PDB file of C-alpha atoms in Angstrom:
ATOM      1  CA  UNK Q 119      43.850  47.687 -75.952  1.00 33.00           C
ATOM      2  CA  UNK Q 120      41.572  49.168 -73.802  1.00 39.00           C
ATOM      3  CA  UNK Q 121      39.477  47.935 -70.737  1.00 37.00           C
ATOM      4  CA  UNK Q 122      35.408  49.373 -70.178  1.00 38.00           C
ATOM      5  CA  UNK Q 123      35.035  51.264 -67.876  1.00 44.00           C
ATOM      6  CA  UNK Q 124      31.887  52.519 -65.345  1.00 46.00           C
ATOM      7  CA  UNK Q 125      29.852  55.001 -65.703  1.00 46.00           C
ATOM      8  CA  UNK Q 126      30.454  57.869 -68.303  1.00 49.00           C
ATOM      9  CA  UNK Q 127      34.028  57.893 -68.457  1.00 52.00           C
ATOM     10  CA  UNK Q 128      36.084  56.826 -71.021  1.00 49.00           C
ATOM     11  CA  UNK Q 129      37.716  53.017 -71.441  1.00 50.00           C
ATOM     12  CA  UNK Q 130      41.193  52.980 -69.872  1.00 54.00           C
ATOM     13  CA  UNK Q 131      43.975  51.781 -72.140  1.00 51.00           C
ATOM     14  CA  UNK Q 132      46.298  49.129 -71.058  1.00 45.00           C
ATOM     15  CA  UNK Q 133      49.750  50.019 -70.091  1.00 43.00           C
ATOM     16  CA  UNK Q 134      52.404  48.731 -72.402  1.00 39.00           C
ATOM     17  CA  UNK Q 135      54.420  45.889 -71.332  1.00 35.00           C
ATOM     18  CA  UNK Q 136      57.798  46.397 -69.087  1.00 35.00           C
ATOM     19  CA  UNK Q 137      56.318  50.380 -68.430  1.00 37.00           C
ATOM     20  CA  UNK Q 138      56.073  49.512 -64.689  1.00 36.00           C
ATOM     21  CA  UNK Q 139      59.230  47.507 -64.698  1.00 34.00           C
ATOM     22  CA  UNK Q 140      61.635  49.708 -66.277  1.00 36.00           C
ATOM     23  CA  UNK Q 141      60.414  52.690 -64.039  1.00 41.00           C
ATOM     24  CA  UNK Q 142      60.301  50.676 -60.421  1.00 42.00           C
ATOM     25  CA  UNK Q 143      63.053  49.659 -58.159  1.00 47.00           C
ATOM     26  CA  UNK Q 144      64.396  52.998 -57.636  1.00 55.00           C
ATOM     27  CA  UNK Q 145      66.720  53.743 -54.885  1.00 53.00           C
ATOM     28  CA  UNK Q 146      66.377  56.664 -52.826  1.00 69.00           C
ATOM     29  CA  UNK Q 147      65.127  58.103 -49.769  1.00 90.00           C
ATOM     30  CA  UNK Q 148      63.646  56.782 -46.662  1.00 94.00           C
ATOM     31  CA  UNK Q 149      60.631  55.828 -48.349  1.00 96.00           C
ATOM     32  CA  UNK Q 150      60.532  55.835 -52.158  1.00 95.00           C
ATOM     33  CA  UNK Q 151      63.061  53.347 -53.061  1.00 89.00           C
ATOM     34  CA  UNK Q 152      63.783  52.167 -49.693  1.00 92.00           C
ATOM     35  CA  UNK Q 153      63.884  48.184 -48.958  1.00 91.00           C
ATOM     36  CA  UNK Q 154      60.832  46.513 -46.545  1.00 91.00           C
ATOM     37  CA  UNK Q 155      62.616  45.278 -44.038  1.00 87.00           C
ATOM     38  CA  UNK Q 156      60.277  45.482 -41.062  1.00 91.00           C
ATOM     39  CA  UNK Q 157      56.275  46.497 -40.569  1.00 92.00           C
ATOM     40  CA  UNK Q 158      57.095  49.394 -38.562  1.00 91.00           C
ATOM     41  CA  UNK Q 159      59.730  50.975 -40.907  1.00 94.00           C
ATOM     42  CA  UNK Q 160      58.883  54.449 -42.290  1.00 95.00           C
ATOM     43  CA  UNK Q 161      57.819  53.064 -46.061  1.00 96.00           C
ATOM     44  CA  UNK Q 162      55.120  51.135 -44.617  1.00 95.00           C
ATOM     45  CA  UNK Q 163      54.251  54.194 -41.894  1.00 96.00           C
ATOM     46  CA  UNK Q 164      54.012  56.278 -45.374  1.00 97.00           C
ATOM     47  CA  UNK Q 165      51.570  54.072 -47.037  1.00 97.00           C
ATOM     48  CA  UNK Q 166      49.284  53.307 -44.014  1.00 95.00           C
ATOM     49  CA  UNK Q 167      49.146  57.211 -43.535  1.00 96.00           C
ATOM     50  CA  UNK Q 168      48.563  57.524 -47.276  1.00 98.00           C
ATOM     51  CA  UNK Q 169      45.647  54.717 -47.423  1.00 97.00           C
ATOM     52  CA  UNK Q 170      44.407  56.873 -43.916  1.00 96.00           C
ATOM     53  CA  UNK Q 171      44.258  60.073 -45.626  1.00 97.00           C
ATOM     54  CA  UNK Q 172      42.403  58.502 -48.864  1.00 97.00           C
ATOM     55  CA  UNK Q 173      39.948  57.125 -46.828  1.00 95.00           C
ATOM     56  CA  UNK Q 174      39.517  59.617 -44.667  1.00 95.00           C
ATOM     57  CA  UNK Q 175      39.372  62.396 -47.421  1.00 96.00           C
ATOM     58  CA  UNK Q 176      36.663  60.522 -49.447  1.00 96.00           C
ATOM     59  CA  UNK Q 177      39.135  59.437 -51.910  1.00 97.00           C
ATOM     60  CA  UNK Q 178      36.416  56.209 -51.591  1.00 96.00           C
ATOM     61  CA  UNK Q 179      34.017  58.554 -53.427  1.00 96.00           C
ATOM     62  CA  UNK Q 180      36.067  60.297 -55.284  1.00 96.00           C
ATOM     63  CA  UNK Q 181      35.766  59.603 -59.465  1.00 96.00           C
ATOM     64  CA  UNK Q 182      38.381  58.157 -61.365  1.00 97.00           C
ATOM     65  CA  UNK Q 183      40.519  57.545 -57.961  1.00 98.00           C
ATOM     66  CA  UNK Q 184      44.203  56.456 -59.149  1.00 97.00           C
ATOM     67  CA  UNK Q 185      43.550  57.257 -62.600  1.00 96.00           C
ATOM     68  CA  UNK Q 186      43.231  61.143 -62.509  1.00 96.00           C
ATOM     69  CA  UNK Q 187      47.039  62.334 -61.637  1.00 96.00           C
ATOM     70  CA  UNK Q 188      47.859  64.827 -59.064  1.00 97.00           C
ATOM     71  CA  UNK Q 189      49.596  68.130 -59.673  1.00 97.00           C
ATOM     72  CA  UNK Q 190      53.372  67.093 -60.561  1.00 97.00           C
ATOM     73  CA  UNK Q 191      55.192  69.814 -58.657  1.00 97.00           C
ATOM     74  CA  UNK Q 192      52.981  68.678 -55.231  1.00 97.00           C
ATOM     75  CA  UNK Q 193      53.577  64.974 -55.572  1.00 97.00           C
ATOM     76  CA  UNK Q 194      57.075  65.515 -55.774  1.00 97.00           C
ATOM     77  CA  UNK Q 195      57.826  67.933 -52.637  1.00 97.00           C
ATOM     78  CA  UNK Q 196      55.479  65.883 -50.396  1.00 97.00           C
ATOM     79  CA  UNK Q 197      57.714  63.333 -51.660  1.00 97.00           C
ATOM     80  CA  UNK Q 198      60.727  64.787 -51.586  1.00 96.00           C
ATOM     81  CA  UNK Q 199      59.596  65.604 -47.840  1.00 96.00           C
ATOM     82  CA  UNK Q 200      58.833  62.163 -47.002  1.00 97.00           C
ATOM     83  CA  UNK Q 201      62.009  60.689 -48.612  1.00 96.00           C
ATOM     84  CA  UNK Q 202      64.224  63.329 -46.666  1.00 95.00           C
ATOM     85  CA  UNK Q 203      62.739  62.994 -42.885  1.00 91.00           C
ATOM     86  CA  UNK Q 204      64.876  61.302 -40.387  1.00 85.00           C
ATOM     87  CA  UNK Q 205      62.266  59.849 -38.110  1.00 91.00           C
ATOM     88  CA  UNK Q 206      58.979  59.342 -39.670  1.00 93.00           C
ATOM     89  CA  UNK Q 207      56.068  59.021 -37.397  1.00 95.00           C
ATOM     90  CA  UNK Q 208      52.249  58.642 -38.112  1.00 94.00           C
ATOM     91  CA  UNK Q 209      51.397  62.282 -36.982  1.00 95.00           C
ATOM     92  CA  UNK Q 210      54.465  63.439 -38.984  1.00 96.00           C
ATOM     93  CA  UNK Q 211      53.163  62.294 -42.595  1.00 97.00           C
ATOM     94  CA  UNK Q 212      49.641  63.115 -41.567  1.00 96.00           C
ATOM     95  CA  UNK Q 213      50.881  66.503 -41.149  1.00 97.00           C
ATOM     96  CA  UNK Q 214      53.196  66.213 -44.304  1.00 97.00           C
ATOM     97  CA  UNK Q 215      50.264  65.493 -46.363  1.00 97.00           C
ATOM     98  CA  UNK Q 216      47.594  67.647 -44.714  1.00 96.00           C
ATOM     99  CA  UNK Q 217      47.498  69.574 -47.830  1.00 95.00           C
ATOM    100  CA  UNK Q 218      47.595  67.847 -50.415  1.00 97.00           C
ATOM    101  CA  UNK Q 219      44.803  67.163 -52.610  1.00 97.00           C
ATOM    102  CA  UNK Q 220      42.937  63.522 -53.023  1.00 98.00           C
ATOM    103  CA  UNK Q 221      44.434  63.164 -56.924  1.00 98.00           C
ATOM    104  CA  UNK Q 222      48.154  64.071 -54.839  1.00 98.00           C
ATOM    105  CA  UNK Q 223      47.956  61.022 -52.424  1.00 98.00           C
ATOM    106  CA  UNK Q 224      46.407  58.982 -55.409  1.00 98.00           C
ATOM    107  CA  UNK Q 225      49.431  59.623 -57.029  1.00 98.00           C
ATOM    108  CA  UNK Q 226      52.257  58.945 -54.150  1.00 98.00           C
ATOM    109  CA  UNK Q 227      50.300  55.703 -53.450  1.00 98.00           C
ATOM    110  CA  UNK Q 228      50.758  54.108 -57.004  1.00 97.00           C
ATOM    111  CA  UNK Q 229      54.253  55.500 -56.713  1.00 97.00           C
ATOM    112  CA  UNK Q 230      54.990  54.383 -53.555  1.00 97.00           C
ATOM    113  CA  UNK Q 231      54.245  50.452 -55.436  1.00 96.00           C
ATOM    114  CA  UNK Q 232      56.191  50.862 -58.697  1.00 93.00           C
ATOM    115  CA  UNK Q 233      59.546  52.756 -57.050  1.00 92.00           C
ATOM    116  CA  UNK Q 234      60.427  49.791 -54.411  1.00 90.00           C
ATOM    117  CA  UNK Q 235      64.069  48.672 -54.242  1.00 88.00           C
ATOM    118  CA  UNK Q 236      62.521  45.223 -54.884  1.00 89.00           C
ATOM    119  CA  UNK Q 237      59.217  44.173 -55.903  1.00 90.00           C
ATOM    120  CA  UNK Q 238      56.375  43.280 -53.700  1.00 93.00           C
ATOM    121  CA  UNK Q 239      55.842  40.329 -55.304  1.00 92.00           C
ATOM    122  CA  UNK Q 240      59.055  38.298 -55.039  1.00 90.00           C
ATOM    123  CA  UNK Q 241      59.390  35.074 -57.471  1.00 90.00           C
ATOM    124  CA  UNK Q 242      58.140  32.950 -54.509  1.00 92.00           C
ATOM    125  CA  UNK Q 243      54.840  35.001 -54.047  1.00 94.00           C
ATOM    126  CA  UNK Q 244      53.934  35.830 -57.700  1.00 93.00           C
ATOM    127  CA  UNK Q 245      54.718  32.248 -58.305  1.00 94.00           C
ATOM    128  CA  UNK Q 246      52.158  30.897 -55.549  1.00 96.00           C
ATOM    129  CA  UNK Q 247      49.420  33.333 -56.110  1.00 96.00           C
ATOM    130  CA  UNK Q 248      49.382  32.337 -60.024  1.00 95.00           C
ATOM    131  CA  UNK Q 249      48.964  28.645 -58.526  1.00 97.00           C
ATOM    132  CA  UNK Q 250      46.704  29.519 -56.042  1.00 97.00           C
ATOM    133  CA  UNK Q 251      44.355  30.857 -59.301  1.00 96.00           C
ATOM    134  CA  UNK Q 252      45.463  28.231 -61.498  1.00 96.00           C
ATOM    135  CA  UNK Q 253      44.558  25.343 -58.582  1.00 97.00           C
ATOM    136  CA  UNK Q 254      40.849  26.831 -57.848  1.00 96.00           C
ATOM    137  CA  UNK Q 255      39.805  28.587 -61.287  1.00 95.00           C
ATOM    138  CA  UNK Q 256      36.875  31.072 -60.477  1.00 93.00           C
ATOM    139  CA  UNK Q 257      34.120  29.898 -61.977  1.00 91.00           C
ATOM    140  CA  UNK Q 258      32.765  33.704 -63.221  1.00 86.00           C
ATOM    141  CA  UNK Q 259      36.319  34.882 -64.492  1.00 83.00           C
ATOM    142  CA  UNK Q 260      34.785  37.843 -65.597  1.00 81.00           C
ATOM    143  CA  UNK Q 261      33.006  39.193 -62.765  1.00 82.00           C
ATOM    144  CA  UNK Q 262      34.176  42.302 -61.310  1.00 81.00           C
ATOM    145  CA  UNK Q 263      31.047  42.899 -58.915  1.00 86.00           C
ATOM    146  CA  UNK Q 264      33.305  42.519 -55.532  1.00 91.00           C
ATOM    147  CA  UNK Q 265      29.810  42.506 -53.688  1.00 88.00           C
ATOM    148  CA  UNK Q 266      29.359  38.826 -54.560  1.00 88.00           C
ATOM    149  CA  UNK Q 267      32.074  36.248 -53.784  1.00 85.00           C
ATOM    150  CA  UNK Q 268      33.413  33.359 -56.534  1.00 90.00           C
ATOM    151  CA  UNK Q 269      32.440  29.651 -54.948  1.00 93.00           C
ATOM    152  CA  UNK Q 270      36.271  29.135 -55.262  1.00 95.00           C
ATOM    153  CA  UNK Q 271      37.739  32.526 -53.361  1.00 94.00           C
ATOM    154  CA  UNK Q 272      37.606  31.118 -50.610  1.00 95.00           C
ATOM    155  CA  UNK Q 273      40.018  28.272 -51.184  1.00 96.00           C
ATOM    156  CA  UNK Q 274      41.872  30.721 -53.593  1.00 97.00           C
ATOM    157  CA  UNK Q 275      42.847  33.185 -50.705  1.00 96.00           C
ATOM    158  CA  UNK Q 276      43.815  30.436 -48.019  1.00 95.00           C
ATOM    159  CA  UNK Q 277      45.898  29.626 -50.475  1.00 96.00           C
ATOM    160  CA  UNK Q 278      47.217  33.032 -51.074  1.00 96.00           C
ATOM    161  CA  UNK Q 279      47.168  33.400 -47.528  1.00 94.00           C
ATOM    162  CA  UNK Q 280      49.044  30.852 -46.552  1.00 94.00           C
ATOM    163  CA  UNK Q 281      52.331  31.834 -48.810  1.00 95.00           C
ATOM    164  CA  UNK Q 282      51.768  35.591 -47.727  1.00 93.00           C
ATOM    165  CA  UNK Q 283      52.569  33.931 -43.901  1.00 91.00           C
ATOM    166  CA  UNK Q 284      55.739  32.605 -45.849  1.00 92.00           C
ATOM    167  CA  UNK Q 285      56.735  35.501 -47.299  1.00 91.00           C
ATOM    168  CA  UNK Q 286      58.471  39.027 -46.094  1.00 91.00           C
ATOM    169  CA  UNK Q 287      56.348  40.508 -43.830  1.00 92.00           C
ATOM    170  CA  UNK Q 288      56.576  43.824 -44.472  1.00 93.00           C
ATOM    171  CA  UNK Q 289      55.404  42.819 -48.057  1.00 94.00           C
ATOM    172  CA  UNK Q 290      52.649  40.856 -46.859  1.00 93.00           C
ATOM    173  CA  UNK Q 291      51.009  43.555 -45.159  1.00 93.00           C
ATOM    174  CA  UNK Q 292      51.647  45.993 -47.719  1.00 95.00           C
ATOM    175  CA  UNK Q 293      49.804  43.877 -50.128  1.00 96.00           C
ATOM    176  CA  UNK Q 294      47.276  43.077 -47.964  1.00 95.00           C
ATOM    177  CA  UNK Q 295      46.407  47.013 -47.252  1.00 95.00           C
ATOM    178  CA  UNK Q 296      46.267  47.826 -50.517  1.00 97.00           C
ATOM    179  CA  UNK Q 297      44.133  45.519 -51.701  1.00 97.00           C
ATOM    180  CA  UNK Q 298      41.767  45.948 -49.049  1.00 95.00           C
ATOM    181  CA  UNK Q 299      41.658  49.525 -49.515  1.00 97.00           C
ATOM    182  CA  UNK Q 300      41.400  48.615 -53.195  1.00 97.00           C
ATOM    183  CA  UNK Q 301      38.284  46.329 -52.107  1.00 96.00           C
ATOM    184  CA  UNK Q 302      36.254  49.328 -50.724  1.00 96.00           C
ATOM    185  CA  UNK Q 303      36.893  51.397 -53.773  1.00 97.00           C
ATOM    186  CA  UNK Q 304      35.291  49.144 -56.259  1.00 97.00           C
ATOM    187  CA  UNK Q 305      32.463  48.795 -53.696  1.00 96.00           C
ATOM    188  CA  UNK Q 306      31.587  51.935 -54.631  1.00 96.00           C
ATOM    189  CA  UNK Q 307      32.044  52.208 -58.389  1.00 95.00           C
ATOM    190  CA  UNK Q 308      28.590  53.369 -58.846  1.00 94.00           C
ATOM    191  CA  UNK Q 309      29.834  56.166 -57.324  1.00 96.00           C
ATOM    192  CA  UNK Q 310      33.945  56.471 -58.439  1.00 96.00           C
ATOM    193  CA  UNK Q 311      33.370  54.730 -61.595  1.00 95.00           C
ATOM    194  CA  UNK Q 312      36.672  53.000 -60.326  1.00 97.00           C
ATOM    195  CA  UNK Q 313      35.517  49.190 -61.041  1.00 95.00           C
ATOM    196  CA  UNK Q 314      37.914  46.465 -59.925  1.00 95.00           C
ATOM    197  CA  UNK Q 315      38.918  45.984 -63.152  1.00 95.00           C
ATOM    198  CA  UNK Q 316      39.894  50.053 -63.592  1.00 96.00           C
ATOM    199  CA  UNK Q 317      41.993  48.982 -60.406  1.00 97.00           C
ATOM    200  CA  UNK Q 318      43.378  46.272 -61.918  1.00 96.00           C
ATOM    201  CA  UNK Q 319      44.776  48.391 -65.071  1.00 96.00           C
ATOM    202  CA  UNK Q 320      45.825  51.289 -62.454  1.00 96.00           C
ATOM    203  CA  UNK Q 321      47.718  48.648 -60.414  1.00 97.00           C
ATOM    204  CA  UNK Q 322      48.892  45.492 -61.938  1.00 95.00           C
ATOM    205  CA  UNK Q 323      52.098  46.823 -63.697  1.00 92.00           C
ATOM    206  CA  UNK Q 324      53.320  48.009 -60.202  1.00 92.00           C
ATOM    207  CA  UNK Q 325      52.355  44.324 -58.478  1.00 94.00           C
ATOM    208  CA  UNK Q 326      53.431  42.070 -60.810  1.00 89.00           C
ATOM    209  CA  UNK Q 327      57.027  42.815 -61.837  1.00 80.00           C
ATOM    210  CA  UNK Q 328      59.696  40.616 -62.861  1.00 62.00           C
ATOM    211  CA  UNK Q 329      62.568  40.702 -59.638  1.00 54.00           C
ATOM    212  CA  UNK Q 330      65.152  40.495 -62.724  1.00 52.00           C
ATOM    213  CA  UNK Q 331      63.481  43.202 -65.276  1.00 56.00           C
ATOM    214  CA  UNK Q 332      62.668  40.081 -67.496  1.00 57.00           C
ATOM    215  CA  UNK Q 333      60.460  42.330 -70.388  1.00 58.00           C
ATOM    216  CA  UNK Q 334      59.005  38.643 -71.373  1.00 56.00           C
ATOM    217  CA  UNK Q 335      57.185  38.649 -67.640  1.00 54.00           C
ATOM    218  CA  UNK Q 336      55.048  41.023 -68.505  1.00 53.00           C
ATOM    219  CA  UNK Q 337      53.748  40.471 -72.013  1.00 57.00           C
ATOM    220  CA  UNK Q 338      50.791  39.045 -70.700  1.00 79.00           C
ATOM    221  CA  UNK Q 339      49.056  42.357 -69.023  1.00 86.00           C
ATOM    222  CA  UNK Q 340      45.603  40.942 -69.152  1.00 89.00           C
ATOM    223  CA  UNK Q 341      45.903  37.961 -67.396  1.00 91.00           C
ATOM    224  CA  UNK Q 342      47.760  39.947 -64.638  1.00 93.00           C
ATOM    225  CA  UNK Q 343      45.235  42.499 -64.978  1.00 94.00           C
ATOM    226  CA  UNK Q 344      42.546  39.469 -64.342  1.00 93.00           C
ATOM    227  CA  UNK Q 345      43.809  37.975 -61.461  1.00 95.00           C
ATOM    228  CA  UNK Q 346      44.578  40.909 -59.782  1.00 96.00           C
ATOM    229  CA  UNK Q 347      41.099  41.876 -60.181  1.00 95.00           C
ATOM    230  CA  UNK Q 348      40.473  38.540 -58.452  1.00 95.00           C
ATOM    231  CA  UNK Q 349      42.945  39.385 -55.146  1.00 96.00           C
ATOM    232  CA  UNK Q 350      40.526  42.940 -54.920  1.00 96.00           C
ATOM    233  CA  UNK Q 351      37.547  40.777 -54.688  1.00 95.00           C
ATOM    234  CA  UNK Q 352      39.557  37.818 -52.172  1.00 95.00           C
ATOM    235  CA  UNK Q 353      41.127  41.001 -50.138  1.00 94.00           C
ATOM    236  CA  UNK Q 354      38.505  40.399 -46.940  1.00 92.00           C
ATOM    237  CA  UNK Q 355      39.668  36.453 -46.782  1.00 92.00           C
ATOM    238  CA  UNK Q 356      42.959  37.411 -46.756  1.00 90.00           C
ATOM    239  CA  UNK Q 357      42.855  40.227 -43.705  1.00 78.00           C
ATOM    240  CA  UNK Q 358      43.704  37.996 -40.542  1.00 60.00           C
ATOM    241  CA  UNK Q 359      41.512  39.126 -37.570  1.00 60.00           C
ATOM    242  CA  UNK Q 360      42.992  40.083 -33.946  1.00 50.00           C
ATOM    243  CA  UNK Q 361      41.847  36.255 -32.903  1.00 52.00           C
ATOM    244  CA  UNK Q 362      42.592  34.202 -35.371  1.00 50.00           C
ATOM    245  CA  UNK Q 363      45.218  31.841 -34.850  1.00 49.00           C
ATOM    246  CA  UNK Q 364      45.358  29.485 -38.197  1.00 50.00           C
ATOM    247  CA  UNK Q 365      48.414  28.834 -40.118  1.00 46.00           C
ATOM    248  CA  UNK Q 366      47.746  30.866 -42.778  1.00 45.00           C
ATOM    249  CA  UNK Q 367      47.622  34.016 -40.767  1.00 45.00           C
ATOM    250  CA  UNK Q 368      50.083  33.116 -38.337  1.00 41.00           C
ATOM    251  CA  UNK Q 369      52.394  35.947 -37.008  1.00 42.00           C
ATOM    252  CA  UNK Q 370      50.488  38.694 -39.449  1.00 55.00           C
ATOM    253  CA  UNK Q 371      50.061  41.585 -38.101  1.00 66.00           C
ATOM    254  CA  UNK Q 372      46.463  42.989 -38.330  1.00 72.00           C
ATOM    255  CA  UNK Q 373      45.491  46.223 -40.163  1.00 69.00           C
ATOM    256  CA  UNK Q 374      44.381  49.048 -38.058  1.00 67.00           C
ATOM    257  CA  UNK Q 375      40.760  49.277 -37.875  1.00 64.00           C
ATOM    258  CA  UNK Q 376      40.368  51.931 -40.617  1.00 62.00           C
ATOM    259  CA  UNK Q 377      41.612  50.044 -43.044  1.00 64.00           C
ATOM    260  CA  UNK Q 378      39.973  46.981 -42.469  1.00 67.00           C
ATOM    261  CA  UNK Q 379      36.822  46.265 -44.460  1.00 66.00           C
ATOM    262  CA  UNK Q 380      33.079  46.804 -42.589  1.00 65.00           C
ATOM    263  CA  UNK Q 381      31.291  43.672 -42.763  1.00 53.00           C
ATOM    264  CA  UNK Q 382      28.147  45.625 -43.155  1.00 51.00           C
ATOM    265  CA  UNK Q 383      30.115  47.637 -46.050  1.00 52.00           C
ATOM    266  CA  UNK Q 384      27.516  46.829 -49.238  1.00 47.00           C
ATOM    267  CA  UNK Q 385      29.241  49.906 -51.013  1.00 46.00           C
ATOM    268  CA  UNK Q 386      27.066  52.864 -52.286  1.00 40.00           C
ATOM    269  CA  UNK Q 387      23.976  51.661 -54.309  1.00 37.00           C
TER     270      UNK Q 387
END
């Protein structure tokens, strides 16, 4: 099956059922493989750093982000490097990845999401976000212009927001920084030719996986791939800000302010 796709580039094919699932939950080092125990443990230190360097390095503008692969033999020693540090600070994988290429840190980010020791999505959050979108259906399923909100997001992601506050932490704001990196990307489609719903196909397998490698959870890639288009375009109502104190956001910790989405963002026309 395969999905259009912007621009001039060709239609990205679907991955095949249980791909994600049977190549995830790896253990390992300190961050490929390694549980989410805590915000400031060095897996989530690696992907903020990562989601840095990508939007720093114009991996916003950068065609066919996360679906052209980086070189094989400089993914793995930056993350062989990462995975064998003892104390992993900011500056230290900023200077681990200074290097590397745009398509590289592409790479270790999708990697970083399909090799956890358990998935980000545990039964309790996949569970809730599929009600969330089951409870208030969009009303233009098919949009993927993240410019324009659905009538219904907005009682979609307090929804989603509120069992994110429920949930592991660590995984919440994992989640949360992707997809509002994820967000900015298909702002700029025009430019990437990354649409949400090229996101969606890059991403989805890695999201929603089955905590017991049941092959039946994933037989049903496009509706996974559809409502994670749907969290892209929600990612802004889920980001709590520095003051605000509601339920749903209560105890998050905020992103750091470059990863957080502009307001006056309209992505490149």
């Amino acid at each position: 099956v395969s999905v259009p796709s912007a621009g001039g580039m060709a239609p990205m094919a679907m991955p095949a059922p249980g791909d994600a699932a049977s190549s995830g939950r790896k253990s390992g080092g300190a961050v490929y493989g390694a549980k989410l125990t805590v915000v400031d443990s060095p897996p989530v230190i690696a992907l903020e750093a990562m989601l840095t360097f990508l939007e720093t390095r114009g991996g916003i503008e950068q065609a066919g982000l996360f679906r052209i692969p980086g070189n094989t033999d400089d993914v793995n020693d930056v993350k062989a490097e990462l995975d064998t540090s003892e104390t992993l600070t900011p500056a230290l994988v900023a200077t681990i990845l200074e290097d590397a290429d745009v398509e590289d840190v592409a790479t270790l980010t999708k990697m970083w999401f399909r090799d956890r020791a358990a998935p980000i999505l545990d039964d309790f959050l996949d569970a809730s976000i599929r009600k969330a979108d089951t409870n208030n259906p969009p009303e233009n399923p098919e949009s993927e212009d993240v410019s324009v909100s659905d009538p219904s997001d907005a009682a979609f992601a307090a929804s989603v927001a509120g069992a994110l506050s429920e949930s592991n932490e660590a995984h919440a704001y994992c989640l949360i920084a992707l997809l509002t990196f994820l967000h900015k990307v298909a702002m700029n489609y025009k430019v990437n030719m990354m649409t949400a719903n090229n996101l969606a196909v890059c991403f989805a397998p890695n999201i929603f996986q089955s905590i017991n490698d049941d092959p039946n959870a994933m037989t049903d890639m496009g509706a996974n791939i559809t409502l994670f288009r749907r969290l892209v375009r929600a990612a802004p109502l889920l980001c709590p800000d520095d003051d605000d104190d509601d339920d749903e956001h209560h105890h998050q910790r905020q992103l750091p302010p470059s990863l957080r989405v502009d307001d006056d963002d309209d992505g490149v026309n």
